[in-house]
């Protein structure tokens, strides 16, 4: 990016100028969607919208630059509500046929799927504030996710997730974030010598 | 589209001051995006098959993506490196698999700060299944097969089949 070499104060000064293209892209891609101020689609990003009149976006919602478009699909009787400051990464898909409500300041990693019907049943999906959905997470119908929860990568959530918990695995199991540990760097069922590097904080079970 | 995409890659290589290196005999179908300020090294005879969706290789500053000889990378694969992602020769990365060496957000505290990253290593002739996710610290042994939709963040010995989320050993190859 061009702005990397510039001093901090100049970046802050130029910020209104830099965000103009993304604001224009938002008004193009989100035509007919009722949205708050400063909704942005970053350069290279794309959003596919169906049922635009029943989708509501809060302030400062942003869609990341991407190679694969984000889908926002709302059925005829559905409501899709997205809170302030929520960010979407590439390949995300949010489908609402009844109600999908997403709180403010959530983070959506790439290829996450949120939907409130699965062809058999329809139940509202409610996602709290400051929730982090990591890459490839799938939220099934009828799930409520509490504030500050973390859904780890590739996780398939079938049941409710309490506030401040982390959901891991498929099917998802919940645990408090504080109970995660920095050990166990081997796959279950295998014995081997210690790894060469310090083990990372594992975001899988 | 393949020749155009390949031409763009070679143009990018020539403009990159040695950051991006492409080996001989590269086969490209569809769009391949190389992003970021890090190094990308692609070995000889690599097949980038992005028919369905673009392949995204993102190397952030001071990071390195190394792809060995004869590797097959299918469509929609996303490799993001903040320290290092290394793929050995003749490995296969199937469609929509993801290799990440950083979680990009902290679990606690300020989520805008990225935590420390941990290199991801795929050894020779490993096979990463479609939609599998390799998280920071994943080290796939030589010839190991990771099943579809598996999620792995640990080290595995060579010659096994792993499946599931979290990935567990199914059987020897």
mmCIF file of C-alpha atoms in Angstrom:
data_model
loop_
_atom_site.group_PDB
_atom_site.id
_atom_site.type_symbol
_atom_site.label_atom_id
_atom_site.label_comp_id
_atom_site.label_asym_id
_atom_site.label_seq_id
_atom_site.Cartn_x
_atom_site.Cartn_y
_atom_site.Cartn_z
ATOM 1 C CA UNK A 1 0.000 0.000 0.000
ATOM 2 C CA UNK A 2 1.117 3.494 -0.720
ATOM 3 C CA UNK A 3 0.287 4.762 2.737
ATOM 4 C CA UNK A 4 2.772 2.481 4.510
ATOM 5 C CA UNK A 5 5.728 4.828 4.074
ATOM 6 C CA UNK A 6 3.906 7.936 5.221
ATOM 7 C CA UNK A 7 4.077 9.399 8.743
ATOM 8 C CA UNK A 8 1.218 8.737 11.125
ATOM 9 C CA UNK A 9 -0.210 12.267 11.171
ATOM 10 C CA UNK A 10 -0.312 12.401 7.365
ATOM 11 C CA UNK A 11 -2.131 9.061 7.190
ATOM 12 C CA UNK A 12 -4.734 10.385 9.615
ATOM 13 C CA UNK A 13 -5.049 13.571 7.598
ATOM 14 C CA UNK A 14 -5.475 11.678 4.332
ATOM 15 C CA UNK A 15 -7.906 9.123 5.711
ATOM 16 C CA UNK A 16 -11.032 10.912 4.425
ATOM 17 C CA UNK A 17 -9.472 10.957 0.968
ATOM 18 C CA UNK A 18 -8.448 7.308 1.019
ATOM 19 C CA UNK A 19 -11.859 6.045 2.039
ATOM 20 C CA UNK A 20 -13.745 7.817 -0.769
ATOM 21 C CA UNK A 21 -13.371 4.950 -3.299
ATOM 22 C CA UNK A 22 -14.557 2.411 -0.733
ATOM 23 C CA UNK A 23 -17.580 4.547 0.135
ATOM 24 C CA UNK A 24 -18.438 4.827 -3.540
ATOM 25 C CA UNK A 25 -18.088 1.072 -3.970
ATOM 26 C CA UNK A 26 -20.436 0.587 -1.029
ATOM 27 C CA UNK A 27 -23.087 2.798 -2.609
ATOM 28 C CA UNK A 28 -22.764 0.771 -5.812
ATOM 29 C CA UNK A 29 -22.769 -2.735 -4.334
ATOM 30 C CA UNK A 30 -25.268 -2.018 -1.548
ATOM 31 C CA UNK A 31 -27.795 -0.244 -3.741
ATOM 32 C CA UNK A 32 -31.192 -0.190 -1.996
ATOM 33 C CA UNK A 33 -29.855 -1.480 1.336
ATOM 34 C CA UNK A 34 -30.687 0.778 4.266
ATOM 35 C CA UNK A 35 -27.309 1.462 5.816
ATOM 36 C CA UNK A 36 -25.708 3.801 8.300
ATOM 37 C CA UNK A 37 -22.904 6.233 7.655
ATOM 38 C CA UNK A 38 -19.424 5.264 6.462
ATOM 39 C CA UNK A 39 -20.283 1.774 5.238
ATOM 40 C CA UNK A 40 -17.315 0.709 3.143
ATOM 41 C CA UNK A 41 -16.475 -1.927 0.578
ATOM 42 C CA UNK A 42 -12.692 -1.903 0.368
ATOM 43 C CA UNK A 43 -10.868 -1.825 -2.935
ATOM 44 C CA UNK A 44 -11.236 -5.079 -4.853
ATOM 45 C CA UNK A 45 -14.071 -6.315 -2.656
ATOM 46 C CA UNK A 46 -17.513 -7.213 -3.913
ATOM 47 C CA UNK A 47 -20.866 -7.842 -2.253
ATOM 48 C CA UNK A 48 -23.791 -9.748 -3.767
ATOM 49 C CA UNK A 49 -27.097 -8.668 -2.258
ATOM 50 C CA UNK A 50 -30.540 -10.235 -2.651
ATOM 51 C CA UNK A 51 -33.633 -8.810 -0.928
ATOM 52 C CA UNK A 52 -31.920 -5.463 -0.397
ATOM 53 C CA UNK A 53 -34.933 -3.680 1.048
ATOM 54 C CA UNK A 54 -35.063 -5.960 4.107
ATOM 55 C CA UNK A 55 -31.372 -5.721 4.987
ATOM 56 C CA UNK A 56 -30.236 -3.105 7.493
ATOM 57 C CA UNK A 57 -26.595 -2.262 8.067
ATOM 58 C CA UNK A 58 -25.348 -0.100 10.937
ATOM 59 C CA UNK A 59 -22.647 2.559 10.830
ATOM 60 C CA UNK A 60 -19.095 1.761 9.732
ATOM 61 C CA UNK A 61 -19.836 -1.766 8.533
ATOM 62 C CA UNK A 62 -17.027 -2.779 6.217
ATOM 63 C CA UNK A 63 -16.359 -5.451 3.662
ATOM 64 C CA UNK A 64 -12.736 -6.424 3.178
ATOM 65 C CA UNK A 65 -10.904 -6.434 -0.115
ATOM 66 C CA UNK A 66 -11.343 -9.840 -1.571
ATOM 67 C CA UNK A 67 -11.193 -12.166 -4.491
ATOM 68 C CA UNK A 68 -14.476 -13.903 -3.689
ATOM 69 C CA UNK A 69 -17.630 -11.814 -3.107
ATOM 70 C CA UNK A 70 -19.566 -11.621 0.152
ATOM 71 C CA UNK A 71 -23.200 -12.770 -0.065
ATOM 72 C CA UNK A 72 -26.026 -11.084 1.863
ATOM 73 C CA UNK A 73 -29.256 -12.915 1.067
ATOM 74 C CA UNK A 74 -32.585 -12.032 2.623
ATOM 75 C CA UNK A 75 -35.819 -13.911 1.868
ATOM 76 C CA UNK A 76 -39.223 -12.383 1.244
ATOM 77 C CA UNK A 77 -40.289 -12.327 4.902
ATOM 78 C CA UNK A 78 -36.829 -12.142 6.392
ATOM 79 C CA UNK A 79 -34.898 -9.541 8.292
ATOM 80 C CA UNK A 80 -31.153 -9.209 8.225
ATOM 81 C CA UNK A 81 -29.811 -6.750 10.791
ATOM 82 C CA UNK A 82 -26.117 -6.034 11.091
ATOM 83 C CA UNK A 83 -24.780 -3.798 13.873
ATOM 84 C CA UNK A 84 -22.225 -0.980 13.865
ATOM 85 C CA UNK A 85 -18.601 -1.603 13.001
ATOM 86 C CA UNK A 86 -18.960 -5.223 11.948
ATOM 87 C CA UNK A 87 -16.417 -6.374 9.384
ATOM 88 C CA UNK A 88 -16.735 -9.084 6.756
ATOM 89 C CA UNK A 89 -13.928 -10.925 5.032
ATOM 90 C CA UNK A 90 -14.053 -12.593 1.637
ATOM 91 C CA UNK A 91 -16.374 -15.449 0.736
ATOM 92 C CA UNK A 92 -18.751 -14.873 3.659
ATOM 93 C CA UNK A 93 -22.381 -15.786 3.249
ATOM 94 C CA UNK A 94 -25.238 -14.565 5.457
ATOM 95 C CA UNK A 95 -28.686 -15.913 4.577
ATOM 96 C CA UNK A 96 -31.872 -14.858 6.354
ATOM 97 C CA UNK A 97 -35.324 -16.213 5.656
ATOM 98 C CA UNK A 98 -36.737 -15.205 9.057
ATOM 99 C CA UNK A 99 -34.305 -13.250 11.243
ATOM 100 C CA UNK A 100 -30.551 -12.979 11.455
ATOM 101 C CA UNK A 101 -29.331 -10.347 13.888
ATOM 102 C CA UNK A 102 -25.633 -9.587 14.193
ATOM 103 C CA UNK A 103 -24.400 -7.289 16.957
ATOM 104 C CA UNK A 104 -21.869 -4.493 16.766
ATOM 105 C CA UNK A 105 -18.080 -4.774 16.297
ATOM 106 C CA UNK A 106 -18.185 -8.419 15.207
ATOM 107 C CA UNK A 107 -15.409 -9.853 13.097
ATOM 108 C CA UNK A 108 -16.152 -12.365 10.355
ATOM 109 C CA UNK A 109 -13.246 -14.335 8.935
ATOM 110 C CA UNK A 110 -13.252 -15.658 5.401
ATOM 111 C CA UNK A 111 -15.705 -18.293 4.190
ATOM 112 C CA UNK A 112 -17.979 -18.160 7.220
ATOM 113 C CA UNK A 113 -21.620 -19.119 6.711
ATOM 114 C CA UNK A 114 -24.528 -17.891 8.798
ATOM 115 C CA UNK A 115 -28.022 -19.022 7.873
ATOM 116 C CA UNK A 116 -31.368 -19.365 9.634
ATOM 117 C CA UNK A 117 -32.915 -22.142 7.588
ATOM 118 C CA UNK A 118 -31.510 -25.445 6.457
ATOM 119 C CA UNK A 119 -34.272 -26.709 4.209
ATOM 120 C CA UNK A 120 -36.108 -28.418 7.103
ATOM 121 C CA UNK A 121 -36.514 -25.876 9.841
ATOM 122 C CA UNK A 122 -36.342 -22.165 10.254
ATOM 123 C CA UNK A 123 -35.173 -20.534 13.458
ATOM 124 C CA UNK A 124 -33.681 -17.098 14.086
ATOM 125 C CA UNK A 125 -29.944 -16.711 14.529
ATOM 126 C CA UNK A 126 -28.834 -14.046 16.978
ATOM 127 C CA UNK A 127 -25.176 -13.140 17.263
ATOM 128 C CA UNK A 128 -24.076 -10.853 20.094
ATOM 129 C CA UNK A 129 -21.607 -7.989 20.186
ATOM 130 C CA UNK A 130 -17.861 -8.275 19.550
ATOM 131 C CA UNK A 131 -18.121 -11.875 18.411
ATOM 132 C CA UNK A 132 -15.204 -13.247 16.415
ATOM 133 C CA UNK A 133 -16.096 -15.875 13.824
ATOM 134 C CA UNK A 134 -12.847 -17.345 12.574
ATOM 135 C CA UNK A 135 -12.328 -18.643 9.109
ATOM 136 C CA UNK A 136 -14.674 -21.300 7.787
ATOM 137 C CA UNK A 137 -17.057 -21.267 10.778
ATOM 138 C CA UNK A 138 -20.636 -22.375 10.107
ATOM 139 C CA UNK A 139 -23.590 -21.182 12.210
ATOM 140 C CA UNK A 140 -26.675 -23.411 11.947
ATOM 141 C CA UNK A 141 -30.302 -22.214 12.410
ATOM 142 C CA UNK A 142 -31.568 -21.390 15.892
ATOM 143 C CA UNK A 143 -28.174 -20.658 17.400
ATOM 144 C CA UNK A 144 -27.656 -17.754 19.795
ATOM 145 C CA UNK A 145 -24.121 -16.578 20.357
ATOM 146 C CA UNK A 146 -23.355 -14.431 23.401
ATOM 147 C CA UNK A 147 -21.225 -11.301 23.542
ATOM 148 C CA UNK A 148 -17.429 -11.569 23.207
ATOM 149 C CA UNK A 149 -17.597 -15.205 22.097
ATOM 150 C CA UNK A 150 -15.036 -16.697 19.733
ATOM 151 C CA UNK A 151 -15.960 -19.332 17.149
ATOM 152 C CA UNK A 152 -12.778 -21.047 16.032
ATOM 153 C CA UNK A 153 -11.745 -21.951 12.512
ATOM 154 C CA UNK A 154 -13.778 -24.609 10.743
ATOM 155 C CA UNK A 155 -16.209 -24.882 13.654
ATOM 156 C CA UNK A 156 -19.795 -26.033 13.020
ATOM 157 C CA UNK A 157 -22.044 -24.521 15.705
ATOM 158 C CA UNK A 158 -25.259 -26.478 16.357
ATOM 159 C CA UNK A 159 -26.128 -25.210 19.856
ATOM 160 C CA UNK A 160 -26.016 -21.919 21.726
ATOM 161 C CA UNK A 161 -22.684 -20.443 22.716
ATOM 162 C CA UNK A 162 -22.589 -18.535 26.044
ATOM 163 C CA UNK A 163 -21.023 -15.099 26.348
ATOM 164 C CA UNK A 164 -17.239 -15.035 26.620
ATOM 165 C CA UNK A 165 -16.829 -18.658 25.539
ATOM 166 C CA UNK A 166 -14.818 -20.192 22.756
ATOM 167 C CA UNK A 167 -16.414 -22.817 20.520
ATOM 168 C CA UNK A 168 -14.066 -25.424 19.116
ATOM 169 C CA UNK A 169 -14.377 -28.419 16.824
ATOM 170 C CA UNK A 170 -17.076 -30.078 14.778
ATOM 171 C CA UNK A 171 -19.644 -30.396 16.306
ATOM 172 C CA UNK A 172 -18.789 -27.370 18.409
ATOM 173 C CA UNK A 173 -17.919 -27.736 22.065
ATOM 174 C CA UNK A 174 -17.778 -24.640 24.221
ATOM 175 C CA UNK A 175 -15.287 -23.741 26.909
ATOM 176 C CA UNK A 176 -14.255 -20.531 28.662
ATOM 177 C CA UNK A 177 -11.442 -18.723 26.866
ATOM 178 C CA UNK A 178 -9.355 -18.741 30.037
ATOM 179 C CA UNK A 179 -9.224 -22.537 30.069
ATOM 180 C CA UNK A 180 -7.158 -22.747 26.874
ATOM 181 C CA UNK A 181 -3.585 -23.761 27.483
ATOM 182 C CA UNK A 182 -0.319 -23.483 25.618
ATOM 183 C CA UNK A 183 0.644 -27.108 25.621
ATOM 184 C CA UNK A 184 -0.085 -30.324 23.799
ATOM 185 C CA UNK A 185 1.507 -29.713 20.457
ATOM 186 C CA UNK A 186 0.904 -33.230 19.185
ATOM 187 C CA UNK A 187 -2.129 -34.750 17.585
ATOM 188 C CA UNK A 188 -4.165 -36.965 19.878
ATOM 189 C CA UNK A 189 -3.202 -40.602 19.563
ATOM 190 C CA UNK A 190 0.382 -39.959 18.471
ATOM 191 C CA UNK A 191 3.513 -39.934 20.568
ATOM 192 C CA UNK A 192 6.529 -38.051 19.393
ATOM 193 C CA UNK A 193 9.399 -35.913 20.610
ATOM 194 C CA UNK A 194 8.991 -32.286 21.528
ATOM 195 C CA UNK A 195 8.556 -29.748 18.719
ATOM 196 C CA UNK A 196 11.348 -27.437 17.631
ATOM 197 C CA UNK A 197 9.401 -24.253 18.228
ATOM 198 C CA UNK A 198 7.357 -23.014 21.171
ATOM 199 C CA UNK A 199 3.813 -24.283 20.717
ATOM 200 C CA UNK A 200 1.242 -21.690 19.738
ATOM 201 C CA UNK A 201 -1.967 -21.051 21.551
ATOM 202 C CA UNK A 202 -4.109 -23.774 20.053
ATOM 203 C CA UNK A 203 -7.412 -22.695 18.664
ATOM 204 C CA UNK A 204 -8.445 -26.276 18.008
ATOM 205 C CA UNK A 205 -9.276 -28.905 20.570
ATOM 206 C CA UNK B 1 -7.204 -16.921 -19.286
ATOM 207 C CA UNK B 2 -4.255 -19.021 -18.227
ATOM 208 C CA UNK B 3 -1.663 -17.293 -20.421
ATOM 209 C CA UNK B 4 -2.893 -13.862 -19.314
ATOM 210 C CA UNK B 5 -2.710 -14.781 -15.669
ATOM 211 C CA UNK B 6 0.729 -16.284 -16.163
ATOM 212 C CA UNK B 7 1.879 -13.168 -17.981
ATOM 213 C CA UNK B 8 0.657 -11.059 -15.067
ATOM 214 C CA UNK B 9 2.557 -13.264 -12.634
ATOM 215 C CA UNK B 10 5.774 -12.942 -14.649
ATOM 216 C CA UNK B 11 5.263 -9.175 -14.911
ATOM 217 C CA UNK B 12 4.795 -9.042 -11.167
ATOM 218 C CA UNK B 13 7.969 -11.090 -10.705
ATOM 219 C CA UNK B 14 9.974 -8.671 -12.832
ATOM 220 C CA UNK B 15 8.649 -5.664 -10.929
ATOM 221 C CA UNK B 16 9.113 -7.216 -7.501
ATOM 222 C CA UNK B 17 12.904 -6.721 -7.116
ATOM 223 C CA UNK B 18 13.471 -10.375 -6.319
ATOM 224 C CA UNK B 19 10.675 -10.756 -3.794
ATOM 225 C CA UNK B 20 8.714 -13.080 -6.053
ATOM 226 C CA UNK B 21 10.464 -15.919 -7.832
ATOM 227 C CA UNK B 22 8.763 -18.278 -10.236
ATOM 228 C CA UNK B 23 10.352 -21.535 -11.312
ATOM 229 C CA UNK B 24 10.377 -22.999 -14.788
ATOM 230 C CA UNK B 25 7.474 -24.970 -16.204
ATOM 231 C CA UNK B 26 4.815 -23.116 -14.212
ATOM 232 C CA UNK B 27 1.262 -24.035 -15.231
ATOM 233 C CA UNK B 28 -1.436 -21.488 -14.375
ATOM 234 C CA UNK B 29 -5.170 -21.713 -14.948
ATOM 235 C CA UNK B 30 -7.448 -18.884 -13.846
ATOM 236 C CA UNK B 31 -6.476 -16.022 -11.539
ATOM 237 C CA UNK B 32 -3.630 -16.179 -9.055
ATOM 238 C CA UNK B 33 -3.257 -13.220 -6.712
ATOM 239 C CA UNK B 34 0.041 -12.584 -4.972
ATOM 240 C CA UNK B 35 -0.367 -9.937 -2.291
ATOM 241 C CA UNK B 36 1.714 -8.299 0.371
ATOM 242 C CA UNK B 37 5.323 -7.233 0.752
ATOM 243 C CA UNK B 38 6.878 -10.582 1.674
ATOM 244 C CA UNK B 39 8.786 -13.124 -0.391
ATOM 245 C CA UNK B 40 7.069 -15.752 -2.513
ATOM 246 C CA UNK B 41 9.191 -18.551 -3.995
ATOM 247 C CA UNK B 42 7.520 -20.935 -6.406
ATOM 248 C CA UNK B 43 9.557 -23.932 -7.555
ATOM 249 C CA UNK B 44 9.774 -25.675 -10.896
ATOM 250 C CA UNK B 45 6.800 -27.463 -12.410
ATOM 251 C CA UNK B 46 4.202 -26.050 -10.017
ATOM 252 C CA UNK B 47 0.589 -26.361 -11.178
ATOM 253 C CA UNK B 48 -1.707 -23.540 -10.022
ATOM 254 C CA UNK B 49 -5.201 -24.650 -11.006
ATOM 255 C CA UNK B 50 -7.570 -21.779 -10.185
ATOM 256 C CA UNK B 51 -10.369 -22.695 -12.587
ATOM 257 C CA UNK B 52 -13.171 -22.234 -10.082
ATOM 258 C CA UNK B 53 -11.983 -19.491 -7.738
ATOM 259 C CA UNK B 54 -8.802 -17.433 -7.488
ATOM 260 C CA UNK B 55 -5.777 -18.663 -5.548
ATOM 261 C CA UNK B 56 -4.611 -16.071 -3.026
ATOM 262 C CA UNK B 57 -1.018 -16.062 -1.799
ATOM 263 C CA UNK B 58 -0.528 -13.355 0.822
ATOM 264 C CA UNK B 59 2.932 -12.820 2.273
ATOM 265 C CA UNK B 60 3.098 -9.952 4.735
ATOM 266 C CA UNK B 61 6.266 -7.995 5.349
ATOM 267 C CA UNK B 62 9.287 -10.179 6.284
ATOM 268 C CA UNK B 63 7.232 -13.310 5.630
ATOM 269 C CA UNK B 64 8.111 -16.038 3.187
ATOM 270 C CA UNK B 65 5.947 -18.460 1.224
ATOM 271 C CA UNK B 66 8.002 -21.293 -0.265
ATOM 272 C CA UNK B 67 6.373 -23.717 -2.669
ATOM 273 C CA UNK B 68 8.492 -26.691 -3.742
ATOM 274 C CA UNK B 69 8.777 -28.508 -7.028
ATOM 275 C CA UNK B 70 5.809 -30.109 -8.730
ATOM 276 C CA UNK B 71 3.255 -28.928 -6.175
ATOM 277 C CA UNK B 72 -0.408 -28.924 -7.223
ATOM 278 C CA UNK B 73 -2.516 -26.092 -5.809
ATOM 279 C CA UNK B 74 -6.207 -26.189 -6.651
ATOM 280 C CA UNK B 75 -8.751 -23.391 -6.840
ATOM 281 C CA UNK B 76 -9.672 -21.158 -3.951
ATOM 282 C CA UNK B 77 -6.633 -22.057 -1.879
ATOM 283 C CA UNK B 78 -5.621 -19.292 0.449
ATOM 284 C CA UNK B 79 -2.122 -19.128 1.901
ATOM 285 C CA UNK B 80 -1.401 -16.309 4.332
ATOM 286 C CA UNK B 81 2.016 -15.902 5.878
ATOM 287 C CA UNK B 82 3.280 -13.522 8.517
ATOM 288 C CA UNK B 83 6.400 -15.540 9.247
ATOM 289 C CA UNK B 84 6.758 -18.585 6.983
ATOM 290 C CA UNK B 85 4.691 -21.127 5.100
ATOM 291 C CA UNK B 86 6.699 -23.896 3.464
ATOM 292 C CA UNK B 87 5.313 -26.520 1.120
ATOM 293 C CA UNK B 88 7.565 -29.422 0.161
ATOM 294 C CA UNK B 89 7.922 -30.882 -3.295
ATOM 295 C CA UNK B 90 5.112 -32.855 -4.946
ATOM 296 C CA UNK B 91 2.608 -31.940 -2.221
ATOM 297 C CA UNK B 92 -1.024 -31.451 -3.192
ATOM 298 C CA UNK B 93 -3.195 -28.687 -1.781
ATOM 299 C CA UNK B 94 -6.811 -29.379 -2.736
ATOM 300 C CA UNK B 95 -9.600 -26.909 -3.410
ATOM 301 C CA UNK B 96 -10.425 -24.189 -0.855
ATOM 302 C CA UNK B 97 -7.844 -25.387 1.662
ATOM 303 C CA UNK B 98 -6.361 -22.671 3.853
ATOM 304 C CA UNK B 99 -2.873 -22.373 5.281
ATOM 305 C CA UNK B 100 -2.557 -19.654 7.910
ATOM 306 C CA UNK B 101 0.450 -19.041 10.111
ATOM 307 C CA UNK B 102 -1.200 -16.442 12.308
ATOM 308 C CA UNK B 103 -4.556 -16.065 14.008
ATOM 309 C CA UNK B 104 -4.550 -12.335 13.075
ATOM 310 C CA UNK B 105 -6.479 -11.379 16.237
ATOM 311 C CA UNK B 106 -5.794 -11.868 19.905
ATOM 312 C CA UNK B 107 -8.216 -13.882 21.975
ATOM 313 C CA UNK B 108 -8.115 -11.496 24.886
ATOM 314 C CA UNK B 109 -7.428 -7.794 25.020
ATOM 315 C CA UNK B 110 -7.163 -5.680 21.897
ATOM 316 C CA UNK B 111 -8.273 -7.782 18.958
ATOM 317 C CA UNK B 112 -6.707 -5.457 16.418
ATOM 318 C CA UNK B 113 -3.235 -6.632 17.398
ATOM 319 C CA UNK B 114 -2.018 -9.796 15.693
ATOM 320 C CA UNK B 115 -0.455 -12.396 18.015
ATOM 321 C CA UNK B 116 2.934 -13.956 17.363
ATOM 322 C CA UNK B 117 2.925 -16.243 14.382
ATOM 323 C CA UNK B 118 4.167 -19.778 14.082
ATOM 324 C CA UNK B 119 5.408 -21.294 10.800
ATOM 325 C CA UNK B 120 3.326 -23.799 8.880
ATOM 326 C CA UNK B 121 5.188 -26.645 7.217
ATOM 327 C CA UNK B 122 3.865 -29.131 4.679
ATOM 328 C CA UNK B 123 6.476 -31.757 3.870
ATOM 329 C CA UNK B 124 7.050 -33.622 0.614
ATOM 330 C CA UNK B 125 4.162 -35.502 -1.009
ATOM 331 C CA UNK B 126 1.653 -34.558 1.660
ATOM 332 C CA UNK B 127 -1.956 -34.204 0.557
ATOM 333 C CA UNK B 128 -4.133 -31.496 2.118
ATOM 334 C CA UNK B 129 -7.802 -32.277 1.462
ATOM 335 C CA UNK B 130 -10.420 -29.877 0.186
ATOM 336 C CA UNK B 131 -11.522 -27.163 2.649
ATOM 337 C CA UNK B 132 -9.003 -28.295 5.232
ATOM 338 C CA UNK B 133 -7.535 -25.592 7.464
ATOM 339 C CA UNK B 134 -3.940 -25.600 8.690
ATOM 340 C CA UNK B 135 -3.611 -23.237 11.633
ATOM 341 C CA UNK B 136 -0.380 -21.787 13.101
ATOM 342 C CA UNK B 137 2.022 -24.502 14.206
ATOM 343 C CA UNK B 138 0.743 -27.164 11.828
ATOM 344 C CA UNK B 139 3.515 -29.390 10.528
ATOM 345 C CA UNK B 140 2.330 -32.086 8.163
ATOM 346 C CA UNK B 141 4.738 -34.983 7.809
ATOM 347 C CA UNK B 142 5.873 -36.412 4.478
ATOM 348 C CA UNK B 143 3.153 -38.334 2.646
ATOM 349 C CA UNK B 144 0.518 -37.620 5.295
ATOM 350 C CA UNK B 145 -3.003 -37.149 4.017
ATOM 351 C CA UNK B 146 -5.228 -34.570 5.707
ATOM 352 C CA UNK B 147 -8.890 -35.353 5.067
ATOM 353 C CA UNK B 148 -11.499 -32.948 3.784
ATOM 354 C CA UNK B 149 -12.609 -30.160 6.167
ATOM 355 C CA UNK B 150 -10.038 -31.187 8.773
ATOM 356 C CA UNK B 151 -8.576 -28.531 11.052
ATOM 357 C CA UNK B 152 -5.000 -29.050 12.187
ATOM 358 C CA UNK B 153 -2.711 -26.932 14.345
ATOM 359 C CA UNK B 154 -0.132 -29.460 15.514
ATOM 360 C CA UNK B 155 2.699 -31.565 14.259
ATOM 361 C CA UNK B 156 1.978 -34.889 12.612
ATOM 362 C CA UNK B 157 4.397 -37.711 11.817
ATOM 363 C CA UNK B 158 4.806 -38.915 8.221
ATOM 364 C CA UNK B 159 2.636 -41.486 6.514
ATOM 365 C CA UNK B 160 -0.750 -41.151 8.243
ATOM 366 C CA UNK B 161 -4.314 -40.243 7.363
ATOM 367 C CA UNK B 162 -5.908 -37.564 9.552
ATOM 368 C CA UNK B 163 -9.501 -36.455 9.544
ATOM 369 C CA UNK B 164 -11.967 -34.351 11.437
ATOM 370 C CA UNK B 165 -12.077 -31.148 13.423
ATOM 371 C CA UNK B 166 -9.902 -31.387 15.518
ATOM 372 C CA UNK B 167 -7.850 -33.629 13.242
ATOM 373 C CA UNK B 168 -7.169 -37.060 14.667
ATOM 374 C CA UNK B 169 -5.287 -39.993 13.224
ATOM 375 C CA UNK B 170 -7.542 -42.339 11.260
ATOM 376 C CA UNK B 171 -5.136 -44.965 10.036
ATOM 377 C CA UNK B 172 -1.656 -45.368 8.580
ATOM 378 C CA UNK B 173 -1.469 -44.655 4.881
#
